[in-house]
Amino acid sequence: RGRLASGILKRMGLQELVAGSEEDYISLAVKLIRDGEYRERARKRIEAERHVLFEDMAPIRALESFLAEVAK
């Protein structure tokens, strides 16, 4: 789960929301809870970058290619 979420955030250009350790995770969670402005900026950036996930056909084409190759 963690690698999937970090991969998604990195692909969206949101590396600062990826924790490298348990301590970093706790610090980030506390910052998001306590700092409303930071939380809102993060939310807006996620919203602005969601197209990276939902409008990119490259992963679908790669899966198609893989499945076609395996089916041969």
XYZ file of C-alpha atoms in Angstrom:
72
model
C 0.000 0.000 0.000
C 2.711 2.458 0.938
C 4.667 2.050 -2.270
C 1.543 2.482 -4.365
C 0.571 5.695 -2.575
C 4.112 7.078 -2.706
C 4.347 6.226 -6.401
C 1.100 8.063 -7.090
C 2.187 11.131 -5.128
C 5.610 11.200 -6.783
C 4.078 10.866 -10.225
C 1.862 13.846 -9.399
C 4.928 15.867 -8.337
C 3.951 15.810 -4.663
C 7.087 14.245 -3.181
C 6.803 16.417 -0.077
C 3.756 14.340 0.908
C 5.773 11.101 0.862
C 7.212 10.104 4.227
C 10.566 8.344 4.218
C 10.226 6.890 7.691
C 7.724 6.331 10.451
C 8.970 9.488 12.161
C 8.521 11.488 8.934
C 5.018 10.046 8.561
C 4.051 11.182 12.043
C 5.525 14.656 11.472
C 3.692 15.014 8.161
C 0.407 13.821 9.667
C 0.717 16.287 12.541
C 1.546 19.118 10.117
C -1.481 18.298 7.953
C -3.720 18.214 11.031
C -2.441 21.389 12.673
C -1.647 23.601 9.685
C -4.856 24.331 7.812
C -3.142 26.472 5.174
C -0.620 23.730 4.384
C -3.420 21.151 4.243
C -5.437 23.338 1.865
C -2.410 23.918 -0.392
C -1.787 20.165 -0.491
C -5.442 19.489 -1.299
C -5.426 22.038 -4.112
C -2.216 20.628 -5.581
C -3.651 17.112 -5.510
C -6.766 18.355 -7.255
C -4.734 20.274 -9.835
C -2.551 17.254 -10.634
C -5.213 14.540 -10.715
C -5.145 14.643 -14.506
C -1.756 12.928 -14.286
C -3.537 9.826 -12.999
C -6.865 9.902 -14.760
C -5.997 11.205 -18.216
C -2.792 9.268 -18.909
C -3.311 6.339 -21.270
C 0.329 5.153 -21.108
C -0.210 2.677 -18.224
C -3.229 1.197 -19.999
C -1.296 0.804 -23.243
C 1.593 -0.803 -21.345
C -0.796 -3.297 -19.733
C -2.379 -4.039 -23.126
C 1.048 -4.662 -24.607
C 2.050 -6.918 -21.726
C -1.157 -8.957 -21.924
C -0.865 -9.316 -25.698
C 2.725 -10.526 -25.323
C 1.836 -13.014 -22.587
C -1.105 -14.358 -24.608
C 1.104 -15.246 -27.604
